[in-house]
Amino acid sequence: MARVYVKEQVCIGCRLCEVYCQLSHSGHKELVKAFRGPNIPVPRLRVEVDKHVSFSVRCQNCEDAPCVHACITGALSRNSESGQVICEEERCVGCWTCTLVCPYGAIRQNQAEKRMAKCDLCPEEEIPACVANCPNEALIFAADEEQVVPEP
Amino acid sequence: MEKVKYLVIGNSAAAIGALEAIREVDKEGSILILSDEPYHVYSRPLISEHLAYHRPLEKMLYRDTGYYQRNNINKRLGVSVTGIDPVAKTATLDGEGTLKWEKLLLATGGAPILPPLKGMEKEGVFTFTRLDDAKSIDDYLDSNTVTSAVVVGGGLIGVSVTEALVKREVPVTVVEMKDRLLNTILDGDSSAVVESTLRRAGVSLETGRTVVSINKDRAAPGKAGSITLDDGRRLFCQLVILAIGVKPRIELVEGAGIEVDRGICVDRHMQTSVKDIYAAGDAAQAYDCIYCQNRVVPIWPNAYSGGRVAGLNMAGVKSQYDNATVMNSLKYFGLAMTSIGIVAPAEEGYEVICWHDSHFYRKIVLKDGQVVGMVFTGDVEYSGVIFSLMKDKVDVSPFKEKLVSPDFNLACLPEDIRREKLSRISL
């Protein structure tokens, strides 16, 4: 299954992954337009920072995903072809039960629409926007996890 | 006699959890699902949206309309089961004969607790656990002049129906026997936050009070016109919702030789005291990993996961139900709040750590260095991270203060815990 990998030691905490995630989900091509509002998209990932430690975290499409089991409306399900956890956003009522069980805190809240927002690996793009725009190559995209071998 | 491999009684979260687990393992074995409700499986928590906004059934469906057929599941909806025979492995259907099963799941759910209240047979008195209840209340609002309502019970159901009624512009008074709302799932401080939110929305609260009678309407004696509180005061209301709680529906197993306590007792495999008979959801009394005992925890996500464990075991794959506890995500009048595990310990031996400002509040409860409970209000996005530390029984003593900090995030976790948590995505 496709996945974004994180190199904590080279992440500089610049949050450009969040910014380009927002742009990618804004329907615009230019940053200034995406951030001009009124509906600025919610980043579907998050940069976690504490002192010198930083890394970005997004949905990991867990096996036996607890959010899919917990979802009270059936909005969350697993796509049997891609293996990804997907959200049919029009069925989400923003009850945040998924948030109760996500061990990564990877579910973001779209407060304007009262719906959850999660990483969809940018289906329109060859490489997710966060990875493509990481200035320090702290994010690696693998279309198939077999391709990735941790560095020694 | 008709025979099925898997018989599932009930058609809600626990039933679907079991069906999906069975079909992951056994694509062929015959499955029959029976329910006394006539509807395609719907999300029960959304009945409050049905009442508040007329959300249609099509937009409440938990699985799409092609779901049963696609998964090769037979269903009979609107049919009651009148008895089961655990020895002969049969079930008798109301008016539809008897059938034989190999594995049985009791996902019969809960029924509203009805207090022995004088006048509760009057028109205008409802419960609120099923779609039909929401429809009945909706019809009653449309065909009667309801200038105020009384909700008896300030638990999850009571507050949900209160919010729906307020959205229908019906003034509501909530009568709660204990001294605070949501007292079984929140602590005192977070209850107070919910109470002030409700008051701001115009709801009147009568805590520490009970209703002693529902009285007739002078103009229409068959209908409710007021209630009398235990202090003698009378509140005029044309609508009364009884929302004291739900109790496991165990009538099918009574006298069938299956062990019952408050609910149907199940082991870690969700099997009852009788082989090949399983129970899950609001009907079951299953293991709680924080309380370390079997309890009735009638909440949707646990029904699904308990049903899933039952289904896997029914299909021959050993699986255990061992990391669930009581947990709730509330969102009344726009206020987000999460609560997991033991939030208001009654005994000694617990440590409580809180953080709050004028708007938000975070609390964790520890025992022997492990988190056993939490309440977050406002920003609740990291609730699941705390819950994962609870389930993994991590000793959080060295960093416990950080867990309630408004700046808490995954990077605050000690390196070894963080690395293990992110092992699958770290390079």
Coordinates of C-alpha atoms in Angstrom, one line a residue:
Chain A
M1 CA 0.0 0.0 0.0
A2 CA 1.1 3.5 -0.8
R3 CA 2.6 5.4 2.2
V4 CA 4.4 8.6 3.2
Y5 CA 7.5 7.9 5.3
V6 CA 9.1 10.4 7.6
K7 CA 12.7 11.2 8.3
E8 CA 12.5 12.9 11.7
Q9 CA 16.3 13.7 11.8
V10 CA 16.1 16.0 8.7
C11 CA 12.7 17.6 9.3
I12 CA 13.2 21.3 10.1
G13 CA 9.6 21.9 11.2
C14 CA 9.0 24.5 8.5
R15 CA 5.4 23.4 8.0
L16 CA 5.5 23.7 4.3
C17 CA 3.9 20.2 4.1
E18 CA 0.9 21.6 5.8
V19 CA 0.8 24.6 3.5
Y20 CA 1.1 22.6 0.3
C21 CA -1.5 20.1 1.7
Q22 CA -3.9 23.0 2.1
L23 CA -3.1 24.3 -1.4
S24 CA -3.6 20.8 -2.9
H25 CA -7.0 20.6 -1.4
S26 CA -8.1 24.2 -2.1
G27 CA -9.1 23.8 -5.7
H28 CA -6.6 26.6 -6.6
K29 CA -3.2 26.4 -8.2
E30 CA -1.7 29.5 -6.5
L31 CA -0.8 29.8 -2.9
V32 CA -2.1 33.3 -2.5
K33 CA -5.6 32.4 -3.8
A34 CA -5.8 29.3 -1.7
F35 CA -5.1 31.3 1.5
R36 CA -7.3 34.3 0.6
G37 CA -10.4 32.6 2.1
P38 CA -13.1 32.5 3.0
N39 CA -12.8 28.7 3.0
I40 CA -9.2 28.0 3.7
P41 CA -8.8 24.3 3.6
V42 CA -7.7 22.4 6.8
P43 CA -4.3 20.7 6.5
R44 CA -4.9 17.0 6.4
L45 CA -1.6 16.3 8.3
R46 CA 0.2 18.0 11.1
V47 CA 3.7 18.9 12.0
E48 CA 4.5 17.8 15.5
V49 CA 7.1 20.0 17.3
D50 CA 8.7 19.9 20.7
K51 CA 12.0 21.8 21.1
H52 CA 14.4 20.4 18.5
V53 CA 12.2 17.4 17.6
S54 CA 9.8 17.7 14.6
F55 CA 8.2 15.5 12.1
S56 CA 4.9 15.4 10.2
V57 CA 2.1 12.9 10.8
R58 CA -0.8 11.9 8.7
C59 CA -3.3 9.0 8.5
Q60 CA -1.3 5.7 8.3
N61 CA -4.2 3.7 6.9
C62 CA -3.8 1.2 9.8
E63 CA -4.7 -2.4 9.2
D64 CA -7.9 -3.1 11.2
A65 CA -8.2 0.7 11.3
P66 CA -9.9 1.6 14.6
C67 CA -11.5 4.7 13.0
V68 CA -13.3 2.6 10.4
H69 CA -14.7 0.3 13.2
A70 CA -15.7 3.3 15.4
C71 CA -17.4 5.5 12.7
I72 CA -21.0 5.9 13.7
T73 CA -22.4 6.9 10.3
G74 CA -20.4 4.6 8.0
A75 CA -18.6 7.5 6.4
L76 CA -15.3 5.8 6.9
S77 CA -14.4 2.6 5.0
R78 CA -11.4 0.9 3.4
N79 CA -11.0 1.0 -0.3
S80 CA -10.4 -2.7 -1.1
E81 CA -8.3 -1.8 -4.2
S82 CA -5.9 0.8 -2.8
G83 CA -6.1 -0.4 0.8
Q84 CA -6.6 3.3 1.9
V85 CA -9.0 4.4 4.5
I86 CA -11.4 6.7 2.8
C87 CA -14.0 9.2 4.1
E88 CA -17.2 9.9 2.2
E89 CA -17.2 13.5 3.5
E90 CA -20.9 14.1 2.8
R91 CA -21.7 11.2 5.2
C92 CA -19.5 12.6 8.0
V93 CA -21.4 14.5 10.8
G94 CA -18.3 15.6 12.7
C95 CA -19.1 13.5 15.8
W96 CA -15.3 13.0 16.3
T97 CA -15.7 9.3 17.4
C98 CA -12.8 8.6 15.0
T99 CA -10.7 11.0 17.0
L100 CA -11.3 9.0 20.1
V101 CA -9.6 6.0 18.6
C102 CA -6.9 7.4 16.2
P103 CA -3.6 6.5 18.0
Y104 CA -1.8 9.2 15.9
G105 CA -4.2 12.1 16.3
A106 CA -4.2 12.2 12.5
I107 CA -7.8 13.2 12.1
R108 CA -8.1 16.9 11.6
Q109 CA -11.3 18.9 12.1
N110 CA -12.8 20.9 9.3
Q111 CA -14.6 23.3 11.7
A112 CA -16.3 25.3 8.9
E113 CA -18.0 22.3 7.4
K114 CA -18.2 20.3 10.7
R115 CA -16.5 17.3 9.1
M116 CA -13.3 15.4 9.6
A117 CA -10.4 15.9 7.2
K118 CA -7.8 13.2 6.7
C119 CA -4.9 12.6 4.3
D120 CA -6.0 11.1 1.0
L121 CA -2.5 10.9 -0.4
C122 CA -3.5 13.5 -3.1
P123 CA -5.3 11.2 -5.5
E124 CA -4.9 13.7 -8.4
E125 CA -1.1 13.9 -8.0
E126 CA 1.6 11.4 -8.8
I127 CA 3.3 12.3 -5.5
P128 CA 1.4 13.8 -2.5
A129 CA 1.9 17.5 -2.3
C130 CA 3.5 17.4 1.1
V131 CA 6.2 15.1 -0.2
A132 CA 6.7 17.0 -3.4
N133 CA 7.2 20.3 -1.6
C134 CA 9.3 19.2 1.4
P135 CA 12.4 21.3 1.0
N136 CA 14.7 19.0 3.0
E137 CA 13.5 15.6 1.7
A138 CA 12.2 14.7 5.1
L139 CA 9.2 13.0 3.5
I140 CA 9.4 10.0 1.2
F141 CA 6.6 8.6 -0.8
A142 CA 6.4 5.0 -1.7
A143 CA 3.6 3.7 -4.0
D144 CA 4.3 0.3 -2.6
E145 CA 5.9 -0.1 0.9
E146 CA 8.1 -2.9 -0.4
Q147 CA 10.1 -0.2 -2.2
V148 CA 11.2 1.4 1.0
V149 CA 14.2 0.1 2.8
P150 CA 15.1 1.9 6.0
E151 CA 18.6 3.4 5.9
P152 CA 21.1 1.9 8.2
Chain B
M1 CA -36.6 -27.1 8.6
E2 CA -34.7 -24.1 7.2
K3 CA -31.0 -24.1 8.1
V4 CA -28.5 -21.4 8.3
K5 CA -24.8 -21.5 9.3
Y6 CA -24.8 -18.1 11.0
L7 CA -27.9 -16.5 12.5
V8 CA -27.6 -12.9 13.7
I9 CA -30.5 -11.5 15.8
G10 CA -30.3 -7.7 15.5
N11 CA -29.4 -5.3 12.7
S12 CA -27.3 -2.5 14.1
A13 CA -23.6 -1.9 14.9
A14 CA -22.8 -5.2 16.6
A15 CA -24.6 -7.2 13.8
I16 CA -22.8 -5.4 11.1
G17 CA -19.4 -5.8 12.9
A18 CA -20.0 -9.5 13.0
L19 CA -21.2 -9.8 9.4
E20 CA -18.2 -8.0 8.1
A21 CA -15.8 -10.2 10.1
I22 CA -17.6 -13.4 9.0
R23 CA -17.4 -12.4 5.4
E24 CA -13.7 -11.6 5.7
V25 CA -13.1 -15.2 6.6
D26 CA -16.0 -17.2 5.2
K27 CA -17.4 -15.9 1.9
E28 CA -19.9 -18.8 1.4
G29 CA -21.4 -19.8 4.7
S30 CA -25.1 -18.8 4.8
I31 CA -25.9 -15.8 7.0
L32 CA -29.4 -14.7 8.0
I33 CA -30.0 -11.5 9.8
L34 CA -33.3 -10.9 11.7
S35 CA -34.5 -7.7 13.2
D36 CA -37.8 -6.5 14.7
E37 CA -37.1 -3.1 13.2
P38 CA -38.3 -2.9 9.6
Y39 CA -35.5 -0.6 8.3
H40 CA -32.3 -1.1 6.4
V41 CA -29.4 -0.7 8.8
Y42 CA -29.2 2.9 9.9
S43 CA -27.0 4.9 12.3
R44 CA -29.0 5.0 15.5
P45 CA -27.1 8.1 16.9
L46 CA -28.5 10.1 13.9
I47 CA -32.1 9.8 15.1
S48 CA -31.5 13.1 16.9
E49 CA -30.6 14.7 13.5
H50 CA -33.8 13.2 12.1
L51 CA -35.8 14.9 14.8
A52 CA -33.9 18.2 14.7
Y53 CA -33.6 18.6 10.9
H54 CA -35.7 15.9 9.3
R55 CA -32.6 14.2 8.1
P56 CA -34.1 11.5 5.9
L57 CA -33.5 7.8 6.4
E58 CA -31.6 7.6 3.1
K59 CA -29.0 9.9 4.7
M60 CA -28.9 7.9 7.9
L61 CA -28.0 4.6 6.4
Y62 CA -25.0 2.9 8.1
R63 CA -24.3 0.8 5.0
D64 CA -25.5 1.4 1.4
T65 CA -28.7 -0.3 0.2
G66 CA -26.9 -2.9 -1.9
Y67 CA -24.9 -4.0 1.1
Y68 CA -26.7 -7.2 2.1
Q69 CA -27.0 -8.5 -1.4
R70 CA -23.4 -7.7 -2.3
N71 CA -22.3 -9.7 0.8
N72 CA -24.6 -12.6 0.2
I73 CA -26.5 -12.0 3.4
N74 CA -30.2 -12.9 3.7
K75 CA -32.3 -10.6 5.8
R76 CA -35.7 -10.6 7.3
L77 CA -36.6 -7.2 8.8
G78 CA -39.6 -6.4 10.9
V79 CA -39.7 -10.0 12.3
S80 CA -39.5 -10.8 16.0
V81 CA -37.8 -13.9 17.4
T82 CA -39.9 -15.4 20.1
G83 CA -37.6 -18.0 21.4
I84 CA -34.3 -19.8 21.0
D85 CA -33.3 -23.3 21.9
P86 CA -29.6 -23.6 22.7
V87 CA -29.6 -27.4 22.7
A88 CA -31.6 -28.1 19.5
K89 CA -29.9 -24.9 18.0
T90 CA -33.1 -23.5 16.7
A91 CA -34.9 -20.1 16.8
T92 CA -38.6 -19.6 16.6
L93 CA -39.8 -16.6 14.6
D94 CA -43.1 -14.8 15.2
G95 CA -45.4 -16.3 12.6
E96 CA -42.6 -17.5 10.4
G97 CA -41.8 -21.0 11.8
T98 CA -38.6 -22.3 13.2
L99 CA -35.1 -22.4 11.8
K100 CA -31.9 -24.2 12.6
W101 CA -28.6 -22.4 13.1
E102 CA -25.0 -23.5 13.7
K103 CA -23.6 -20.3 15.2
L104 CA -25.8 -17.6 16.8
L105 CA -25.1 -14.0 17.6
L106 CA -27.4 -12.2 20.0
A107 CA -27.1 -8.5 19.0
T108 CA -30.5 -7.6 20.4
G109 CA -29.5 -4.2 21.7
G110 CA -31.0 -2.3 24.6
A111 CA -34.4 -1.2 25.5
P112 CA -35.3 2.1 27.3
I113 CA -35.7 1.9 31.0
L114 CA -39.2 2.9 31.9
P115 CA -39.7 4.2 35.5
P116 CA -42.9 3.2 37.2
L117 CA -44.4 6.7 36.7
K118 CA -48.0 7.6 37.3
G119 CA -49.5 8.8 34.0
M120 CA -46.8 7.5 31.6
E121 CA -49.5 5.9 29.4
K122 CA -50.6 9.3 28.3
E123 CA -50.3 10.6 24.8
G124 CA -47.3 12.9 24.4
V125 CA -45.0 10.6 26.4
F126 CA -42.1 9.0 24.4
T127 CA -38.8 7.3 24.6
F128 CA -35.9 8.0 22.3
T129 CA -33.8 5.1 21.1
R130 CA -35.1 4.2 17.7
L131 CA -35.9 5.8 14.5
D132 CA -39.6 5.2 15.1
D133 CA -39.4 7.1 18.3
A134 CA -38.0 10.1 16.5
K135 CA -40.7 9.8 13.9
S136 CA -43.4 9.6 16.5
I137 CA -42.1 12.7 18.4
D138 CA -41.9 14.5 15.0
D139 CA -45.5 13.6 14.2
Y140 CA -46.7 14.7 17.7
L141 CA -44.9 18.1 17.3
D142 CA -46.6 18.5 14.0
S143 CA -50.1 17.7 15.1
N144 CA -50.1 19.3 18.6
T145 CA -49.3 22.6 20.1
V146 CA -46.2 21.9 22.1
T147 CA -45.1 25.0 24.0
S148 CA -42.7 23.2 26.3
A149 CA -41.2 19.7 26.9
V150 CA -39.7 17.9 29.8
V151 CA -36.9 15.4 29.3
V152 CA -36.6 12.9 32.2
G153 CA -32.9 11.9 32.5
G154 CA -29.8 14.0 31.8
G155 CA -27.7 11.2 30.3
L156 CA -26.5 10.9 26.6
I157 CA -30.0 10.2 25.3
G158 CA -31.6 12.9 27.4
V159 CA -29.1 15.6 26.3
S160 CA -29.3 14.5 22.6
V161 CA -33.1 14.7 22.5
T162 CA -32.9 18.0 24.3
E163 CA -30.6 19.5 21.7
A164 CA -32.9 18.2 18.9
L165 CA -36.0 19.7 20.6
V166 CA -34.2 23.1 21.1
K167 CA -33.4 23.0 17.4
R168 CA -37.1 22.5 16.8
E169 CA -37.6 25.6 18.9
V170 CA -39.3 23.7 21.7
P171 CA -38.4 25.0 25.2
V172 CA -37.0 22.1 27.3
T173 CA -36.6 21.4 31.0
V174 CA -34.2 18.5 31.8
V175 CA -35.0 16.6 35.1
E176 CA -32.0 14.7 36.4
M177 CA -32.1 12.6 39.5
K178 CA -28.4 13.0 40.3
D179 CA -26.8 16.3 41.1
R180 CA -25.3 16.8 37.6
L181 CA -25.9 15.9 33.9
L182 CA -24.0 13.1 32.2
N183 CA -22.8 12.0 35.6
T184 CA -21.8 8.5 34.4
I185 CA -19.5 9.6 31.7
L186 CA -18.2 13.0 32.8
D187 CA -16.5 14.4 35.9
G188 CA -18.0 17.4 37.9
D189 CA -16.1 20.1 36.0
S190 CA -16.9 18.9 32.5
S191 CA -20.5 18.3 33.5
A192 CA -20.6 21.9 34.6
V193 CA -19.4 23.0 31.2
V194 CA -22.2 21.0 29.5
E195 CA -24.7 22.4 31.9
S196 CA -23.7 26.0 31.2
T197 CA -23.8 25.3 27.5
L198 CA -27.3 24.0 27.8
R199 CA -28.4 26.9 29.9
R200 CA -27.0 29.3 27.4
A201 CA -29.1 27.6 24.7
G202 CA -32.2 28.3 26.9
V203 CA -32.6 24.9 28.5
S204 CA -33.9 24.7 32.1
L205 CA -32.2 22.2 34.4
E206 CA -33.7 20.5 37.4
T207 CA -30.9 18.4 38.9
G208 CA -31.3 16.4 42.1
R209 CA -35.0 16.1 41.2
T210 CA -37.2 13.3 40.0
V211 CA -40.6 13.3 38.3
V212 CA -43.3 11.7 40.4
S213 CA -46.2 11.9 38.0
I214 CA -47.2 12.9 34.5
N215 CA -50.5 14.7 34.7
K216 CA -53.4 15.1 32.2
D217 CA -54.0 18.1 30.1
R218 CA -57.2 19.7 31.3
A219 CA -58.5 20.3 27.8
A220 CA -57.5 16.8 26.5
P221 CA -57.4 14.4 29.5
G222 CA -55.8 11.6 27.4
K223 CA -52.7 13.8 26.8
A224 CA -49.9 14.9 29.0
G225 CA -50.3 18.5 30.2
S226 CA -47.8 18.8 33.1
I227 CA -45.5 16.8 35.3
T228 CA -45.1 17.0 39.1
L229 CA -41.6 17.1 40.6
D230 CA -40.7 15.4 43.9
D231 CA -40.6 18.8 45.6
G232 CA -44.2 19.3 44.6
R233 CA -43.7 21.8 41.8
R234 CA -45.7 21.4 38.7
L235 CA -44.1 22.0 35.3
F236 CA -46.5 22.5 32.3
C237 CA -45.5 20.6 29.3
Q238 CA -47.2 18.9 26.4
L239 CA -44.3 16.5 25.6
V240 CA -42.4 14.2 28.0
I241 CA -39.4 12.2 26.9
L242 CA -38.3 9.4 29.2
A243 CA -34.6 9.1 28.8
I244 CA -33.4 7.4 32.0
G245 CA -31.2 5.0 30.2
V246 CA -31.2 1.7 28.4
K247 CA -31.0 -1.8 29.7
P248 CA -29.8 -4.9 27.8
R249 CA -32.6 -6.8 26.0
I250 CA -32.2 -10.2 27.5
E251 CA -35.7 -11.6 27.2
L252 CA -34.7 -14.1 24.6
V253 CA -32.1 -15.8 26.8
E254 CA -34.1 -15.8 30.0
G255 CA -34.8 -19.4 30.8
A256 CA -32.6 -20.6 27.9
G257 CA -29.8 -21.6 30.2
I258 CA -27.5 -18.8 29.1
E259 CA -25.7 -16.9 31.9
V260 CA -27.1 -13.4 32.5
D261 CA -26.0 -10.7 34.9
R262 CA -27.0 -7.2 34.0
G263 CA -26.5 -8.1 30.4
I264 CA -25.7 -11.3 28.6
C265 CA -22.4 -12.5 30.0
V266 CA -19.7 -13.2 27.4
D267 CA -16.0 -14.2 27.6
R268 CA -13.1 -12.5 25.9
H269 CA -14.2 -14.2 22.6
M270 CA -17.7 -12.7 23.0
Q271 CA -19.1 -16.2 23.5
T272 CA -21.8 -16.7 26.0
S273 CA -21.8 -19.4 28.6
V274 CA -23.2 -21.7 25.9
K275 CA -20.9 -22.8 23.1
D276 CA -21.7 -21.4 19.6
I277 CA -23.9 -18.7 21.0
Y278 CA -22.3 -15.2 21.1
A279 CA -23.5 -11.8 22.2
A280 CA -22.3 -8.3 21.5
G281 CA -23.4 -4.7 21.6
D282 CA -25.8 -3.1 24.1
A283 CA -27.2 -6.5 25.1
A284 CA -23.8 -7.9 26.2
Q285 CA -21.8 -7.6 29.4
A286 CA -18.2 -7.8 28.0
Y287 CA -14.7 -7.1 29.2
D288 CA -13.6 -3.5 29.9
C289 CA -9.8 -3.2 29.7
I290 CA -9.7 -0.2 32.1
Y291 CA -12.2 -1.3 34.7
C292 CA -10.7 -4.8 34.3
Q293 CA -14.1 -6.4 34.7
N294 CA -17.1 -7.3 32.5
R295 CA -19.5 -4.4 32.2
V296 CA -22.5 -3.3 30.1
V297 CA -21.1 -0.4 28.0
P298 CA -23.9 0.5 25.6
I299 CA -22.0 2.6 23.0
W300 CA -21.8 2.3 19.2
P301 CA -18.1 1.8 18.5
N302 CA -17.8 -0.9 21.1
A303 CA -20.9 -2.7 19.7
Y304 CA -19.1 -2.8 16.3
S305 CA -15.8 -4.0 17.7
G306 CA -17.5 -6.6 20.0
G307 CA -19.5 -7.8 17.1
R308 CA -16.4 -8.0 15.0
V309 CA -14.7 -10.2 17.6
A310 CA -17.8 -12.4 17.8
G311 CA -17.9 -12.7 14.0
L312 CA -14.3 -13.7 13.7
N313 CA -14.7 -16.4 16.4
M314 CA -17.9 -17.6 14.9
A315 CA -16.1 -18.1 11.6
G316 CA -13.3 -20.0 13.3
V317 CA -10.6 -17.3 13.7
K318 CA -9.6 -16.8 17.3
S319 CA -9.9 -13.2 18.3
Q320 CA -10.1 -11.4 21.6
Y321 CA -12.1 -8.4 22.8
D322 CA -9.5 -6.9 25.2
N323 CA -8.9 -3.3 24.5
A324 CA -12.3 -1.6 24.8
T325 CA -13.6 0.7 27.5
V326 CA -16.3 3.3 27.9
M327 CA -15.6 6.2 25.6
N328 CA -17.7 9.1 24.3
S329 CA -17.3 12.0 22.0
L330 CA -19.9 14.6 22.7
K331 CA -20.7 17.6 20.6
Y332 CA -23.7 19.3 22.2
F333 CA -24.5 22.8 20.8
G334 CA -21.1 22.9 19.1
L335 CA -19.1 22.1 22.2
A336 CA -16.6 19.3 21.6
M337 CA -15.8 17.0 24.5
T338 CA -14.3 13.6 24.8
S339 CA -14.3 11.3 27.8
I340 CA -12.6 7.9 28.1
G341 CA -12.4 5.4 31.0
I342 CA -12.5 6.3 34.7
V343 CA -13.0 10.1 34.8
A344 CA -14.3 10.6 38.3
P345 CA -12.7 8.0 40.5
A346 CA -14.7 7.4 43.7
E347 CA -12.0 5.6 45.6
E348 CA -8.5 6.4 46.9
G349 CA -5.4 5.5 44.9
Y350 CA -5.9 7.7 41.8
E351 CA -4.0 10.7 40.8
V352 CA -5.7 13.5 38.8
I353 CA -3.9 16.0 36.7
C354 CA -5.8 19.0 35.2
W355 CA -5.2 21.9 33.0
H356 CA -7.7 24.6 32.2
D357 CA -8.2 28.1 31.1
S358 CA -11.4 30.1 30.9
H359 CA -12.7 28.1 27.9
F360 CA -11.1 24.7 27.8
Y361 CA -10.3 21.9 30.2
R362 CA -8.2 18.8 30.1
K363 CA -7.8 16.1 32.7
I364 CA -6.2 12.8 33.0
V365 CA -6.7 10.2 35.8
L366 CA -3.7 7.9 36.6
K367 CA -3.4 4.8 38.6
D368 CA 0.0 3.3 39.3
G369 CA 1.6 5.5 36.7
Q370 CA -0.8 4.5 33.9
V371 CA -3.6 6.6 32.4
V372 CA -7.0 5.1 33.3
G373 CA -9.2 8.0 32.3
M374 CA -9.3 11.3 30.5
V375 CA -11.6 14.2 29.7
F376 CA -10.8 16.8 27.0
T377 CA -13.0 19.8 26.0
G378 CA -12.6 22.1 23.1
D379 CA -9.5 20.9 21.3
V380 CA -10.0 17.1 21.3
E381 CA -7.8 16.1 18.4
Y382 CA -5.2 14.2 20.6
S383 CA -7.8 12.2 22.6
G384 CA -7.0 9.0 20.7
V385 CA -3.3 9.4 21.4
I386 CA -4.0 9.4 25.1
F387 CA -6.4 6.5 24.6
S388 CA -3.6 4.6 22.9
L389 CA -1.3 5.1 25.9
M390 CA -4.2 3.8 28.1
K391 CA -4.6 0.7 26.0
D392 CA -0.9 0.0 25.8
K393 CA -0.6 0.5 29.6
V394 CA 2.3 2.9 29.2
D395 CA 3.9 4.2 32.4
V396 CA 3.5 7.9 31.8
S397 CA 4.9 9.1 35.2
P398 CA 8.0 10.8 33.7
F399 CA 5.9 13.0 31.3
K400 CA 2.4 13.0 32.8
E401 CA 2.2 16.8 33.1
K402 CA 2.7 17.1 29.3
L403 CA -0.3 15.1 28.5
V404 CA -2.7 17.8 29.7
S405 CA -0.7 20.7 28.3
P406 CA -2.4 22.7 25.5
D407 CA 0.9 22.2 23.6
F408 CA 0.8 18.4 23.8
N409 CA 1.6 16.6 20.6
L410 CA 3.4 13.4 19.5
A411 CA 6.8 15.1 19.6
C412 CA 6.4 15.5 23.4
L413 CA 6.4 11.8 23.9
P414 CA 9.7 10.3 25.1
E415 CA 11.9 9.1 22.3
D416 CA 11.5 5.4 22.8
I417 CA 7.7 5.6 23.0
R418 CA 7.6 7.9 20.0
R419 CA 9.8 5.7 17.9
E420 CA 7.8 2.6 18.6
K421 CA 4.6 4.5 17.8
L422 CA 5.9 5.7 14.5
S423 CA 8.0 2.7 13.7
R424 CA 6.0 1.9 10.6
I425 CA 6.6 5.3 9.0
S426 CA 9.9 6.3 10.3
L427 CA 13.0 6.1 8.1

